[in-house]
Amino acid sequence: MHLRKRVLVTGGSGFLGSHLCERLLQEGCEVICVDNFFTSSKQNIEHLLPNPRFEVIRHDITFPLFVEVDEIYNLACPASPIHYQFDPVQTIKTCVHGAINMLGLAKRLRIPIFQASTSEVYGDPKVHPQPESYWGNVNPIGHRSCYDEGKRCAESLFFAYHRQHDLPVKVGRLFNTYGPRMHPNDGRVVSNFIMQALQGKPITIYGDGSQTRSFCYVDDLVELMIRFMRNDREFCGPLNMGNPGEFTILELAQHVIELTGSSSEISFETLPNDDPRQRKPDIAVAQTRYGWEPKVRLLEGLVQTIAYFENLVASGEILEG
């Protein structure tokens, strides 16, 4: 009989997954990191490889996986528009088939499972800020629907398994998260702006920059994930996970230019279809149930993130994936 908690993290080599693996190891867990390395980087977990309690399996969760663990964090899925629109069919398969396979594993083992859902389930919201009770405004056939509707279907599957099989599930709706180990070429706004600023390229803003986002530093998000998973077992969610501090995209660009000392100018481009105008989580449930508040302010988190990308650029490294 094993004494340490064994945790499976799918998508464990990604930006968020690597931070979660690191935190779980710090807590003394044994961690199995599963990833197909489609959008993630081995460099994100290189520093964890010497740890005897850390194991890596190259695997695509659209196929069944047979391991013995005590809990599962299902984070596997391309999460940036560039990546999830590259192969939209595979994105849907990862969301749906992946959820079915991980839920099947959790059902066999009778263990808790966390689903990394997304604020994109709210679509282009007509309610602001967005509470968990809001059903969303999603285009089911748009270019983003492979991800938006894939994640919505995954949520349905998790709650179906909970109701039908009494499976202990947790569904977290993740809002924009940033920090070190973000992919430099994933098209997400924070990494995009920082890379453009460091390279002296124009900062590309789609639309007039008045659209808003709420940015949560990765350490704050991981803290909430673990509190959600380990406490209040009867509450399955969904739970909004993000920082309610709201900034316009133009404000973010100006902060990045200032913090990097860049000479980059701002370039305005056409706004993509179905791009949400506003994003701000209502985090009252997380505050009430788990006493959670994000601690890292945007400027503080940007300094840490910029330092990571500065080192990346200076070293000439190109991340895999």
Rosetta silent file (secondary structure, phi, psi, omega in degrees, C-alpha in Angstrom):
SEQUENCE: MHLRKRVLVTGGSGFLGSHLCERLLQEGCEVICVDNFFTSSKQNIEHLLPNPRFEVIRHDITFPLFVEVDEIYNLACPASPIHYQFDPVQTIKTCVHGAINMLGLAKRLRIPIFQASTSEVYGDPKVHPQPESYWGNVNPIGHRSCYDEGKRCAESLFFAYHRQHDLPVKVGRLFNTYGPRMHPNDGRVVSNFIMQALQGKPITIYGDGSQTRSFCYVDDLVELMIRFMRNDREFCGPLNMGNPGEFTILELAQHVIELTGSSSEISFETLPNDDPRQRKPDIAVAQTRYGWEPKVRLLEGLVQTIAYFENLVASGEILEG
SCORE:     score description
SCORE:     0.000 S_00000001
   1 L     0.000  130.911 -179.697    0.000    0.000    0.000 S_00000001
   2 L   -79.469  148.528 -177.790    1.375    3.401   -0.982 S_00000001
   3 L   -98.660  -31.788 -179.405    1.632    6.086    1.697 S_00000001
   4 L   -86.483  149.813  175.022    1.906    9.212   -0.450 S_00000001
   5 L   -70.614  130.385  179.127   -1.012   10.616   -2.405 S_00000001
   6 E  -103.441  123.526 -172.947   -0.607    9.795   -6.099 S_00000001
   7 E  -121.435  131.970  175.041   -1.923   12.478   -8.413 S_00000001
   8 E   -99.180  127.419  176.850   -2.444   12.346  -12.175 S_00000001
   9 E  -120.673  108.113  175.142   -2.140   15.660  -14.016 S_00000001
  10 E   -82.934  144.353 -171.638   -3.129   15.561  -17.683 S_00000001
  11 L    70.294   26.179 -171.929   -1.592   18.371  -19.689 S_00000001
  12 L   -69.997  -14.056  178.622    1.029   18.396  -16.956 S_00000001
  13 L   -97.762    1.959  178.066    3.807   19.768  -19.150 S_00000001
  14 L   -78.304 -178.790  179.644    1.821   22.813  -20.180 S_00000001
  15 H   -54.471  -60.633 -177.515    2.014   26.288  -18.698 S_00000001
  16 H   -71.915  -42.219 -177.773   -0.545   25.749  -15.957 S_00000001
  17 H   -59.925  -38.226 -179.034    0.022   22.009  -15.592 S_00000001
  18 H   -66.432  -37.078  177.002    3.737   22.392  -14.898 S_00000001
  19 H   -67.845  -38.186  177.711    3.044   24.843  -12.066 S_00000001
  20 H   -65.866  -44.973  177.215    0.446   22.479  -10.611 S_00000001
  21 H   -56.209  -45.469 -179.518    2.857   19.522  -10.797 S_00000001
  22 H   -59.890  -44.966 -179.676    5.501   21.593   -9.044 S_00000001
  23 H   -65.430  -42.186  179.945    3.115   22.590   -6.257 S_00000001
  24 H   -64.465  -38.059  176.238    1.886   19.018   -5.729 S_00000001
  25 H   -64.673  -38.977  177.849    5.469   17.762   -5.469 S_00000001
  26 H   -61.792  -29.718  179.176    6.194   20.458   -2.893 S_00000001
  27 L   -81.937   -3.602  177.790    3.293   19.065   -0.868 S_00000001
  28 L    95.244    7.580  179.838    4.898   15.608   -0.911 S_00000001
  29 L   -76.173  157.764  163.177    2.643   13.972   -3.500 S_00000001
  30 E   -88.907  134.003 -173.440    3.702   11.494   -6.139 S_00000001
  31 E  -124.214  128.089  171.541    2.839   13.058   -9.493 S_00000001
  32 E  -106.695  114.799  179.863    2.203   11.417  -12.850 S_00000001
  33 E   -96.080  120.553  179.039    2.408   14.003  -15.616 S_00000001
  34 E  -114.048  129.528 -178.097    0.585   12.972  -18.802 S_00000001
  35 E  -159.275  146.389  174.080    1.019   15.008  -21.974 S_00000001
  36 L   -97.602   -1.707  176.246    1.161   14.498  -25.736 S_00000001
  37 L    59.663   31.047  176.658    3.425   17.583  -26.088 S_00000001
  38 L   -71.742  -47.276  178.468    1.311   19.029  -28.907 S_00000001
  39 L  -118.680   -6.568 -176.438    1.338   22.563  -27.479 S_00000001
  40 L   -94.400  176.856 -176.355    3.364   22.076  -24.311 S_00000001
  41 L  -129.792  134.793  175.251    7.099   22.096  -23.711 S_00000001
  42 H   -63.244  -28.216  179.341    9.392   19.582  -22.052 S_00000001
  43 H   -60.172  -26.911 -179.101   11.418   22.542  -20.815 S_00000001
  44 H   -64.088  -25.556 -175.375    8.531   23.406  -18.482 S_00000001
  45 H  -118.499    6.359 -178.511    9.133   20.243  -16.450 S_00000001
  46 H   -55.894  -39.483 -176.953   12.885   19.673  -16.912 S_00000001
  47 H   -71.446  -13.193  179.625   13.599   20.904  -13.395 S_00000001
  48 H   -93.479  -17.240 -173.560   11.143   18.346  -11.993 S_00000001
  49 L   -59.445  -35.871  179.360   12.591   15.288  -13.723 S_00000001
  50 L   -67.723  -15.167 -177.608   15.268   14.523  -11.067 S_00000001
  51 L   -71.990  121.320 -177.525   12.531   14.210   -8.433 S_00000001
  52 L   -65.700  -14.216  179.125   11.930   10.477   -7.797 S_00000001
  53 L   -92.999    7.200 -177.856    8.255   11.202   -7.066 S_00000001
  54 E  -115.388  129.601 -179.183    7.718   12.669  -10.552 S_00000001
  55 E  -131.423  141.150 -179.695    6.880   10.536  -13.595 S_00000001
  56 E  -118.350  132.153  175.928    6.150   11.585  -17.189 S_00000001
  57 E  -124.576  123.859  173.310    4.020    9.632  -19.655 S_00000001
  58 E   -81.221  114.999 -174.926    3.672   10.700  -23.291 S_00000001
  59 L  -160.466  144.139  175.272    0.028    9.995  -24.016 S_00000001
  60 L  -100.439  121.421 -172.777   -2.979   11.505  -25.794 S_00000001
  61 L   -74.142   -0.961  170.917   -6.042   11.371  -23.528 S_00000001
  62 L   -71.234   -7.891  172.729   -8.360   10.816  -26.467 S_00000001
  63 L  -112.203  147.508 -178.518   -7.194    7.230  -25.914 S_00000001
  64 L   -59.326  151.228  178.900   -7.834    5.366  -22.637 S_00000001
  65 L  -130.445  135.531 -178.079   -5.172    5.444  -19.933 S_00000001
  66 L  -120.249  102.483  176.467   -4.701    2.806  -17.249 S_00000001
  67 L  -139.279  166.232  177.857   -2.880    3.956  -14.117 S_00000001
  68 L  -112.906  111.873 -177.418   -3.490    3.687  -10.372 S_00000001
  69 L  -139.798  174.114 -177.903   -3.836    7.097   -8.687 S_00000001
  70 L  -105.255  -20.994  174.614   -5.730    8.842   -5.881 S_00000001
  71 E  -160.876  159.918 -175.312   -6.972   11.922   -7.709 S_00000001
  72 E  -129.888  135.670  167.699   -6.962   13.448  -11.193 S_00000001
  73 E  -113.132  114.679 -177.810   -6.557   16.975  -12.515 S_00000001
  74 E   -97.464   97.040 -178.926   -7.713   17.056  -16.136 S_00000001
  75 L  -110.770   -0.893 -171.429   -5.968   20.030  -17.761 S_00000001
  76 L   -71.661  116.318  172.318   -5.224   18.523  -21.174 S_00000001
  77 L   171.098  136.773  172.217   -6.436   20.686  -24.062 S_00000001
  78 L   -58.264  134.709 -171.485   -4.985   23.386  -26.316 S_00000001
  79 L  -118.210   -1.620  177.671   -6.052   26.618  -24.627 S_00000001
  80 L  -111.192  148.044 -177.511   -5.119   29.443  -26.996 S_00000001
  81 H   -53.189  -40.667  179.941   -7.082   30.305  -30.165 S_00000001
  82 H   -58.847  -43.099 -176.310   -4.065   29.713  -32.421 S_00000001
  83 H   -79.183  -43.079 -175.722   -3.602   26.203  -31.045 S_00000001
  84 H   -78.458  -17.409  175.358   -7.197   25.076  -30.594 S_00000001
  85 L   -90.810   -9.061  178.860   -8.240   26.369  -34.032 S_00000001
  86 L   -63.832  -41.277  178.269   -5.294   24.653  -35.741 S_00000001
  87 L  -139.010   79.192 -172.869   -7.079   21.285  -35.551 S_00000001
  88 H   -61.370  -32.854  178.670  -10.618   22.001  -34.343 S_00000001
  89 H   -64.717  -44.214  178.982  -11.758   18.391  -34.674 S_00000001
  90 H   -65.872  -34.080  176.498   -8.924   17.215  -32.450 S_00000001
  91 H   -60.947  -46.284  178.678   -9.736   19.994  -29.975 S_00000001
  92 H   -63.186  -41.758  178.513  -13.305   18.729  -29.672 S_00000001
  93 H   -60.920  -42.157 -179.851  -12.050   15.149  -29.329 S_00000001
  94 H   -63.196  -42.789  179.482   -9.680   16.190  -26.551 S_00000001
  95 H   -64.492  -46.844 -170.509  -12.482   17.991  -24.709 S_00000001
  96 H   -91.153  -58.462  178.620  -15.082   15.248  -25.124 S_00000001
  97 H   -62.361  -38.972  179.025  -13.282   11.915  -25.618 S_00000001
  98 H   -61.361  -43.808  178.201  -10.611   13.042  -23.170 S_00000001
  99 H   -62.547  -43.572  179.686  -13.222   13.833  -20.542 S_00000001
 100 H   -61.008  -42.904 -179.211  -14.934   10.474  -21.079 S_00000001
 101 H   -67.014  -42.167 -179.685  -11.635    8.606  -20.714 S_00000001
 102 H   -71.052  -37.087  175.913  -10.570   10.470  -17.581 S_00000001
 103 H   -66.082  -37.281  176.832  -14.024   10.152  -16.036 S_00000001
 104 H   -62.712  -39.936  177.275  -13.960    6.430  -16.808 S_00000001
 105 H   -64.555  -45.739  179.589  -10.631    6.132  -15.011 S_00000001
 106 H   -63.105  -38.175  179.072  -11.957    8.091  -12.026 S_00000001
 107 H   -64.445  -44.317 -179.801  -15.101    5.953  -11.954 S_00000001
 108 H   -60.888  -39.891 -175.804  -13.077    2.716  -11.953 S_00000001
 109 H   -90.471  -11.477 -176.780  -10.892    3.959   -9.119 S_00000001
 110 L    57.368   53.991 -176.241  -13.677    5.851   -7.266 S_00000001
 111 L  -126.282  159.968  177.537  -11.495    8.942   -6.910 S_00000001
 112 L   -69.946  146.774  178.473  -12.019   12.724   -7.152 S_00000001
 113 E  -138.597  133.898  179.269  -11.435   14.367  -10.532 S_00000001
 114 E  -104.769  134.310  175.533  -11.003   18.046  -11.411 S_00000001
 115 E  -109.607  122.507  175.072  -11.974   19.449  -14.799 S_00000001
 116 E   -81.971   93.207  173.988  -10.231   22.581  -16.056 S_00000001
 117 E   -87.635 -159.964 -169.718  -13.116   24.285  -17.798 S_00000001
 118 E  -152.347  155.242  173.714  -12.954   27.868  -19.022 S_00000001
 119 H   -65.569  -15.508  179.289  -14.563   31.290  -18.926 S_00000001
 120 H   -65.960  -13.626  175.357  -15.159   30.746  -22.648 S_00000001
 121 H   -65.641  -18.046  177.184  -18.275   28.762  -21.673 S_00000001
 122 H   -84.506  -11.582 -179.817  -19.827   32.209  -21.105 S_00000001
 123 E    61.760 -140.853  174.622  -19.080   33.213  -24.711 S_00000001
 124 L   -91.816   93.610 -163.437  -19.560   36.934  -25.401 S_00000001
 125 L   -69.571  144.521  173.362  -21.428   37.571  -22.148 S_00000001
 126 L  -100.151   -0.931  177.097  -24.563   39.658  -21.786 S_00000001
 127 L  -119.905  134.624 -176.535  -24.157   39.577  -17.993 S_00000001
 128 L  -143.498  129.876   -8.666  -21.286   41.395  -16.283 S_00000001
 129 L   -67.799  174.221 -173.935  -19.462   40.283  -14.202 S_00000001
 130 E   -93.862  113.944  173.048  -20.111   36.623  -14.952 S_00000001
 131 L   -86.825  163.545 -179.589  -21.472   34.499  -12.067 S_00000001
 132 L   -62.649  -23.677 -178.173  -21.475   30.710  -12.220 S_00000001
 133 L   -75.659  -11.500 -178.558  -25.265   30.779  -12.618 S_00000001
 134 L   -76.655  130.979 -175.463  -24.990   32.514  -16.016 S_00000001
 135 L   -83.741  -14.216  173.527  -25.615   30.101  -18.912 S_00000001
 136 L    96.420  170.910 -179.720  -23.590   32.062  -21.437 S_00000001
 137 E  -139.180   81.842 -170.953  -23.907   33.448  -24.959 S_00000001
 138 L  -112.689  136.934  172.385  -21.937   31.110  -27.223 S_00000001
 139 L   -82.317  111.711 -173.804  -21.954   30.749  -31.000 S_00000001
 140 L   -75.317   -8.224 -178.897  -22.165   26.950  -31.445 S_00000001
 141 L  -125.150   12.912 -179.789  -20.853   27.009  -35.039 S_00000001
 142 L   -79.602  177.129 -178.937  -18.242   29.767  -34.916 S_00000001
 143 L   -65.615  -25.680 -179.661  -14.477   29.404  -35.271 S_00000001
 144 L   -89.718   -6.735 -170.676  -14.075   29.347  -31.479 S_00000001
 145 H   -66.517  -25.543  177.976  -16.845   26.808  -30.927 S_00000001
 146 H   -56.925  -36.634  179.253  -14.508   23.792  -31.053 S_00000001
 147 H   -87.146  -50.777 -176.525  -13.114   25.003  -27.732 S_00000001
 148 H   -58.819  -52.495 -177.121  -16.137   26.808  -26.245 S_00000001
 149 H   -76.336  -28.806  174.265  -18.647   24.056  -26.949 S_00000001
 150 H   -60.913  -43.817  178.677  -16.098   21.320  -26.341 S_00000001
 151 H   -70.018  -35.013  177.645  -15.590   22.614  -22.816 S_00000001
 152 H   -65.681  -40.861  177.287  -19.333   23.049  -22.297 S_00000001
 153 H   -64.043  -40.504  178.534  -19.887   19.428  -23.326 S_00000001
 154 H   -60.711  -41.035  176.650  -17.127   18.321  -20.961 S_00000001
 155 H   -59.652  -43.865  179.020  -18.895   20.112  -18.103 S_00000001
 156 H   -59.571  -41.892  178.920  -22.108   18.258  -19.002 S_00000001
 157 H   -62.634  -43.924 -179.275  -20.239   14.965  -18.939 S_00000001
 158 H   -61.288  -43.773 -179.475  -18.726   15.665  -15.525 S_00000001
 159 H   -72.951  -30.022  175.743  -22.078   16.472  -13.973 S_00000001
 160 H   -65.329  -44.127  177.676  -23.704   13.469  -15.694 S_00000001
 161 H   -64.354  -36.204  179.302  -21.078   11.145  -14.203 S_00000001
 162 H   -64.997  -46.536 -176.328  -21.595   12.788  -10.817 S_00000001
 163 H   -72.829  -40.035 -174.817  -25.366   12.352  -10.879 S_00000001
 164 H   -81.670  -33.924 -174.234  -25.432    8.911  -12.478 S_00000001
 165 H  -118.685    6.047 -179.205  -22.431    7.311  -10.755 S_00000001
 166 L    55.406   38.014 -178.511  -22.062    9.476   -7.624 S_00000001
 167 L   -82.564  134.000  178.979  -18.561   10.363   -8.801 S_00000001
 168 L   -75.716  101.743 -177.312  -16.776   13.113   -6.813 S_00000001
 169 E  -114.410  156.945  174.284  -16.140   15.763   -9.472 S_00000001
 170 E  -135.532  125.812 -179.680  -14.912   19.347   -9.404 S_00000001
 171 E  -118.066  114.346  179.856  -15.486   21.727  -12.334 S_00000001
 172 E  -110.443  131.272  177.617  -13.487   24.959  -12.354 S_00000001
 173 E   -98.128  103.684 -173.657  -14.020   27.726  -14.915 S_00000001
 174 E   -84.006  127.329  172.176  -10.598   29.258  -15.472 S_00000001
 175 L   -91.628  177.519 -175.444  -10.355   32.893  -16.549 S_00000001
 176 L   -47.804  122.959  179.466   -7.279   34.433  -18.212 S_00000001
 177 E  -122.919  142.819 -176.793   -4.200   33.158  -16.404 S_00000001
 178 E  -143.144  166.916  177.677   -0.621   34.299  -16.995 S_00000001
 179 L   151.076 -177.810  176.853    2.881   33.862  -15.634 S_00000001
 180 L   -56.768  148.610  179.540    6.256   32.252  -16.349 S_00000001
 181 L    82.068    6.143  169.899    6.293   29.265  -18.756 S_00000001
 182 L   -61.842  148.054  177.478    3.586   30.624  -21.014 S_00000001
 183 L   -70.434  130.568 -175.574    4.243   29.595  -24.613 S_00000001
 184 L   -70.067  -16.820 -176.110    5.873   32.566  -26.407 S_00000001
 185 L  -124.645   35.107 -177.466    3.977   31.958  -29.635 S_00000001
 186 L   -93.622   -2.775  176.820    0.523   30.910  -28.491 S_00000001
 187 L    80.405   -0.574  177.312   -1.189   34.150  -29.471 S_00000001
 188 L   -71.149  151.915 -166.996   -2.506   34.849  -25.979 S_00000001
 189 H   -64.165  -41.536 -177.017   -2.620   38.514  -25.208 S_00000001
 190 H   -67.172  -51.858 -179.637   -0.103   38.644  -22.318 S_00000001
 191 H   -65.065  -37.308  179.675    2.599   36.525  -23.970 S_00000001
 192 H   -60.784  -50.336 -178.222    1.920   38.180  -27.326 S_00000001
 193 H   -63.344  -42.676 -177.584    2.353   41.702  -25.985 S_00000001
 194 H   -65.557  -46.413  179.411    5.483   40.840  -24.000 S_00000001
 195 H   -62.475  -41.925  178.414    7.210   39.092  -26.907 S_00000001
 196 H   -63.349  -41.195 -179.877    6.346   41.934  -29.289 S_00000001
 197 H   -66.320  -43.671 -178.630    7.622   44.510  -26.808 S_00000001
 198 H   -67.423  -27.719 -179.885   10.891   42.675  -26.143 S_00000001
 199 L   -95.422    2.978  177.749   11.515   42.301  -29.869 S_00000001
 200 L    70.102   20.741  178.784   10.627   45.908  -30.634 S_00000001
 201 L   -89.814  161.211  176.132    7.713   44.901  -32.845 S_00000001
 202 L   -60.590  140.276  175.785    4.370   46.734  -32.976 S_00000001
 203 E   -80.171  115.855 -174.231    1.979   45.716  -30.190 S_00000001
 204 E   -88.411  117.147  175.459   -0.982   44.204  -32.016 S_00000001
 205 E  -113.898  129.203  178.812   -4.393   45.080  -30.602 S_00000001
 206 E   -94.079  123.794 -172.108   -7.496   43.645  -32.236 S_00000001
 207 L    88.009 -159.387 -178.210  -10.329   46.160  -32.230 S_00000001
 208 L   -92.596    1.283  177.739   -9.984   49.512  -30.473 S_00000001
 209 L    84.950    3.707 -179.140   -8.553   48.001  -27.283 S_00000001
 210 L   -84.211  -12.580  177.787  -11.584   48.853  -25.164 S_00000001
 211 L   -65.366  148.236 -173.078  -12.507   45.190  -24.662 S_00000001
 212 E  -112.715  154.100  172.666  -11.681   44.006  -21.159 S_00000001
 213 E  -140.580  159.003  176.060  -10.039   40.977  -19.600 S_00000001
 214 E  -119.052  124.369 -170.439   -9.286   39.906  -16.022 S_00000001
 215 L  -110.594  124.936 -179.602   -5.818   38.462  -15.497 S_00000001
 216 E  -111.364  129.807  178.388   -4.961   35.978  -12.739 S_00000001
 217 E   -71.441  143.804 -169.561   -1.365   35.135  -11.852 S_00000001
 218 H   -59.230  -37.366 -179.276   -0.662   31.421  -12.084 S_00000001
 219 H   -63.615  -38.291  177.826    0.326   30.932   -8.424 S_00000001
 220 H   -64.594  -41.569 -178.161   -3.010   32.342   -7.265 S_00000001
 221 H   -66.181  -44.556  179.509   -4.920   30.057   -9.607 S_00000001
 222 H   -60.501  -39.693  177.998   -3.037   26.912   -8.537 S_00000001
 223 H   -58.611  -44.768 -179.771   -3.763   27.763   -4.906 S_00000001
 224 H   -68.646  -38.613  178.298   -7.500   27.916   -5.617 S_00000001
 225 H   -56.321  -45.145 -176.742   -7.410   24.693   -7.650 S_00000001
 226 H   -70.988  -40.798  176.959   -5.939   22.804   -4.722 S_00000001
 227 H   -61.424  -43.131  179.623   -8.309   24.336   -2.153 S_00000001
 228 H   -61.929  -43.218 -176.528  -11.270   23.493   -4.393 S_00000001
 229 H   -70.946  -36.331 -169.544  -10.096   19.924   -4.912 S_00000001
 230 H   -94.791   -8.791 -174.618   -9.219   19.155   -1.303 S_00000001
 231 L  -127.850  161.169  169.090  -12.139   20.773    0.547 S_00000001
 232 L    55.001   56.619 -170.137  -15.928   20.851    0.609 S_00000001
 233 L   -60.601  -25.844 -177.903  -16.316   17.550   -1.234 S_00000001
 234 L   -74.842  -16.203  179.753  -20.087   17.864   -1.632 S_00000001
 235 L   -93.191  116.081 -176.520  -19.682   21.028   -3.770 S_00000001
 236 L   -94.102  -12.684 -173.656  -18.881   20.097   -7.373 S_00000001
 237 L    99.859 -159.503    0.713  -18.958   23.583   -8.869 S_00000001
 238 L   -66.295  153.910 -179.180  -18.866   25.057  -11.356 S_00000001
 239 E  -127.512  123.106  173.807  -16.490   27.491   -9.703 S_00000001
 240 E   -66.977  132.531 -178.699  -15.184   30.682  -11.270 S_00000001
 241 E  -129.959  103.459 -178.489  -11.394   30.774  -10.953 S_00000001
 242 L   177.198  175.479 -179.644   -9.775   34.088  -11.792 S_00000001
 243 L   -98.445  124.355 -176.960   -8.882   37.584  -10.702 S_00000001
 244 L   -75.287   -3.122  175.640  -11.791   40.070  -10.825 S_00000001
 245 L   -62.373  121.992 -172.378   -9.428   42.986  -11.531 S_00000001
 246 E  -108.964  130.015 -178.836  -10.621   44.230  -14.933 S_00000001
 247 E  -132.749  145.936  171.789   -8.362   45.932  -17.480 S_00000001
 248 E   -76.064  157.768  178.393   -8.826   47.020  -21.057 S_00000001
 249 H   -63.173  -35.073  177.699   -6.536   45.447  -23.621 S_00000001
 250 H   -64.248  -40.609  176.934   -5.136   48.904  -24.333 S_00000001
 251 H   -61.733  -42.531  178.681   -4.249   49.336  -20.654 S_00000001
 252 H   -60.566  -44.715  179.583   -2.441   45.990  -20.679 S_00000001
 253 H   -60.215  -42.510 -179.660   -0.434   47.009  -23.746 S_00000001
 254 H   -65.519  -39.221  177.276    0.573   50.284  -22.108 S_00000001
 255 H   -63.325  -43.879 -178.713    1.674   48.488  -18.930 S_00000001
 256 H   -64.233  -43.248  178.808    3.807   46.028  -20.923 S_00000001
 257 H   -60.599  -43.186 -179.041    5.469   48.813  -22.926 S_00000001
 258 H   -66.613  -45.291 -175.900    6.260   50.708  -19.731 S_00000001
 259 H   -71.534  -28.060  179.170    7.596   47.702  -17.799 S_00000001
 260 H   -90.856  -12.423 -175.656    9.779   46.480  -20.672 S_00000001
 261 L    65.274   28.925 -174.565   11.016   49.957  -21.609 S_00000001
 262 L   -80.270  153.251  174.882   10.125   49.074  -25.183 S_00000001
 263 L   -95.818    8.930 -178.129    9.927   51.502  -28.092 S_00000001
 264 L   -60.103  142.182  173.351    7.130   49.435  -29.639 S_00000001
 265 L  -100.831  164.341 -178.493    4.154   51.287  -31.024 S_00000001
 266 E   -95.077  131.594  179.676    0.577   50.058  -30.876 S_00000001
 267 E  -116.400  126.511 -178.436   -1.017   48.680  -34.044 S_00000001
 268 E   -98.347  127.586 -179.155   -4.801   48.296  -34.251 S_00000001
 269 E  -120.552  172.816 -178.684   -6.180   45.386  -36.300 S_00000001
 270 L   -67.742  137.042 -179.763   -9.652   44.045  -37.096 S_00000001
 271 L   -72.701  129.446  179.185  -11.422   42.368  -34.189 S_00000001
 272 L   -64.851  157.899  176.851  -11.955   38.601  -34.770 S_00000001
 273 L   -63.992  143.115  174.856  -15.476   37.172  -34.878 S_00000001
 274 L    65.527   14.927  177.734  -17.032   36.159  -31.536 S_00000001
 275 L   -72.113  123.726 -176.179  -14.249   37.830  -29.538 S_00000001
 276 L   -62.487  139.479  179.347  -15.758   38.588  -26.101 S_00000001
 277 L   -80.362  -31.336 -177.215  -16.149   42.276  -25.289 S_00000001
 278 L  -139.160  144.118  175.369  -15.919   41.806  -21.520 S_00000001
 279 L  -143.416  117.229  175.345  -14.431   39.264  -19.151 S_00000001
 280 L  -157.717  118.705 -179.160  -14.667   39.550  -15.383 S_00000001
 281 E   -78.575  140.327  165.003  -15.359   36.697  -12.969 S_00000001
 282 L   -85.703  113.881 -173.787  -17.740   36.992  -10.066 S_00000001
 283 L  -107.846   23.967 -178.210  -15.662   35.187   -7.421 S_00000001
 284 H   -59.081  -36.936 -178.908  -18.098   35.407   -4.504 S_00000001
 285 H   -66.329  -44.461  178.611  -18.383   31.604   -4.319 S_00000001
 286 H   -63.900  -38.074  178.987  -14.600   31.122   -4.121 S_00000001
 287 H   -66.023  -44.417 -175.104  -14.372   33.845   -1.477 S_00000001
 288 H   -73.001  -46.296 -174.000  -17.190   32.420    0.644 S_00000001
 289 H   -79.606  -33.952 -170.849  -16.422   28.708    0.389 S_00000001
 290 H  -123.259    2.299  179.870  -12.619   28.746    0.361 S_00000001
 291 L    58.701   32.337 -174.243  -11.596   32.136    1.761 S_00000001
 292 L   -97.549  133.994  171.054   -9.677   32.706   -1.461 S_00000001
 293 L  -137.799  136.432  174.852   -8.581   36.055   -2.809 S_00000001
 294 L   -63.696  136.991 -176.104   -5.997   36.604   -5.548 S_00000001
 295 L  -101.545  -28.555 -172.420   -2.860   38.098   -3.989 S_00000001
 296 L   -91.586  118.473  178.121   -0.706   39.030   -6.984 S_00000001
 297 L   -75.447  158.890 -174.420   -1.546   42.344   -8.626 S_00000001
 298 H   -56.764  -47.928 -176.871   -1.247   42.692  -12.380 S_00000001
 299 H   -63.272  -39.254  178.264    1.866   44.880  -12.403 S_00000001
 300 H   -63.940  -45.378  179.489    3.638   42.565   -9.946 S_00000001
 301 H   -66.395  -36.432  178.417    2.756   39.493  -11.986 S_00000001
 302 H   -64.106  -37.252  178.669    3.781   41.162  -15.239 S_00000001
 303 H   -60.142  -44.914  179.518    7.233   41.898  -13.803 S_00000001
 304 H   -65.779  -39.758 -177.848    7.727   38.180  -13.031 S_00000001
 305 H   -70.868  -41.742  178.618    6.394   37.125  -16.418 S_00000001
 306 H   -61.748  -40.901  179.496    8.480   39.648  -18.346 S_00000001
 307 H   -60.122  -39.168  177.719   11.614   38.454  -16.522 S_00000001
 308 H   -61.989  -47.868 -177.932   10.881   34.895  -17.710 S_00000001
 309 H   -69.852  -32.284  175.689   10.515   35.981  -21.329 S_00000001
 310 H   -61.550  -43.534  178.056   13.591   38.207  -21.125 S_00000001
 311 H   -65.421  -37.109  179.363   15.643   35.176  -20.068 S_00000001
 312 H   -63.911  -45.877 -179.865   14.066   33.132  -22.843 S_00000001
 313 H   -66.228  -42.753 -177.847   14.933   35.706  -25.483 S_00000001
 314 H   -64.753  -34.243 -177.835   18.448   36.247  -24.104 S_00000001
 315 H   -80.555  -14.415 -178.180   19.196   32.517  -24.133 S_00000001
 316 L    74.004   12.598 -179.228   17.979   32.125  -27.695 S_00000001
 317 L   -71.169  143.215  171.974   15.850   29.163  -26.634 S_00000001
 318 L  -120.014  117.383 -177.879   12.888   28.154  -28.745 S_00000001
 319 L   -67.858  146.048  176.787   10.330   26.164  -26.801 S_00000001
 320 L   -70.880  158.265  174.452    9.088   22.924  -28.280 S_00000001
 321 L    93.602    0.000    0.000    5.505   22.586  -29.417 S_00000001
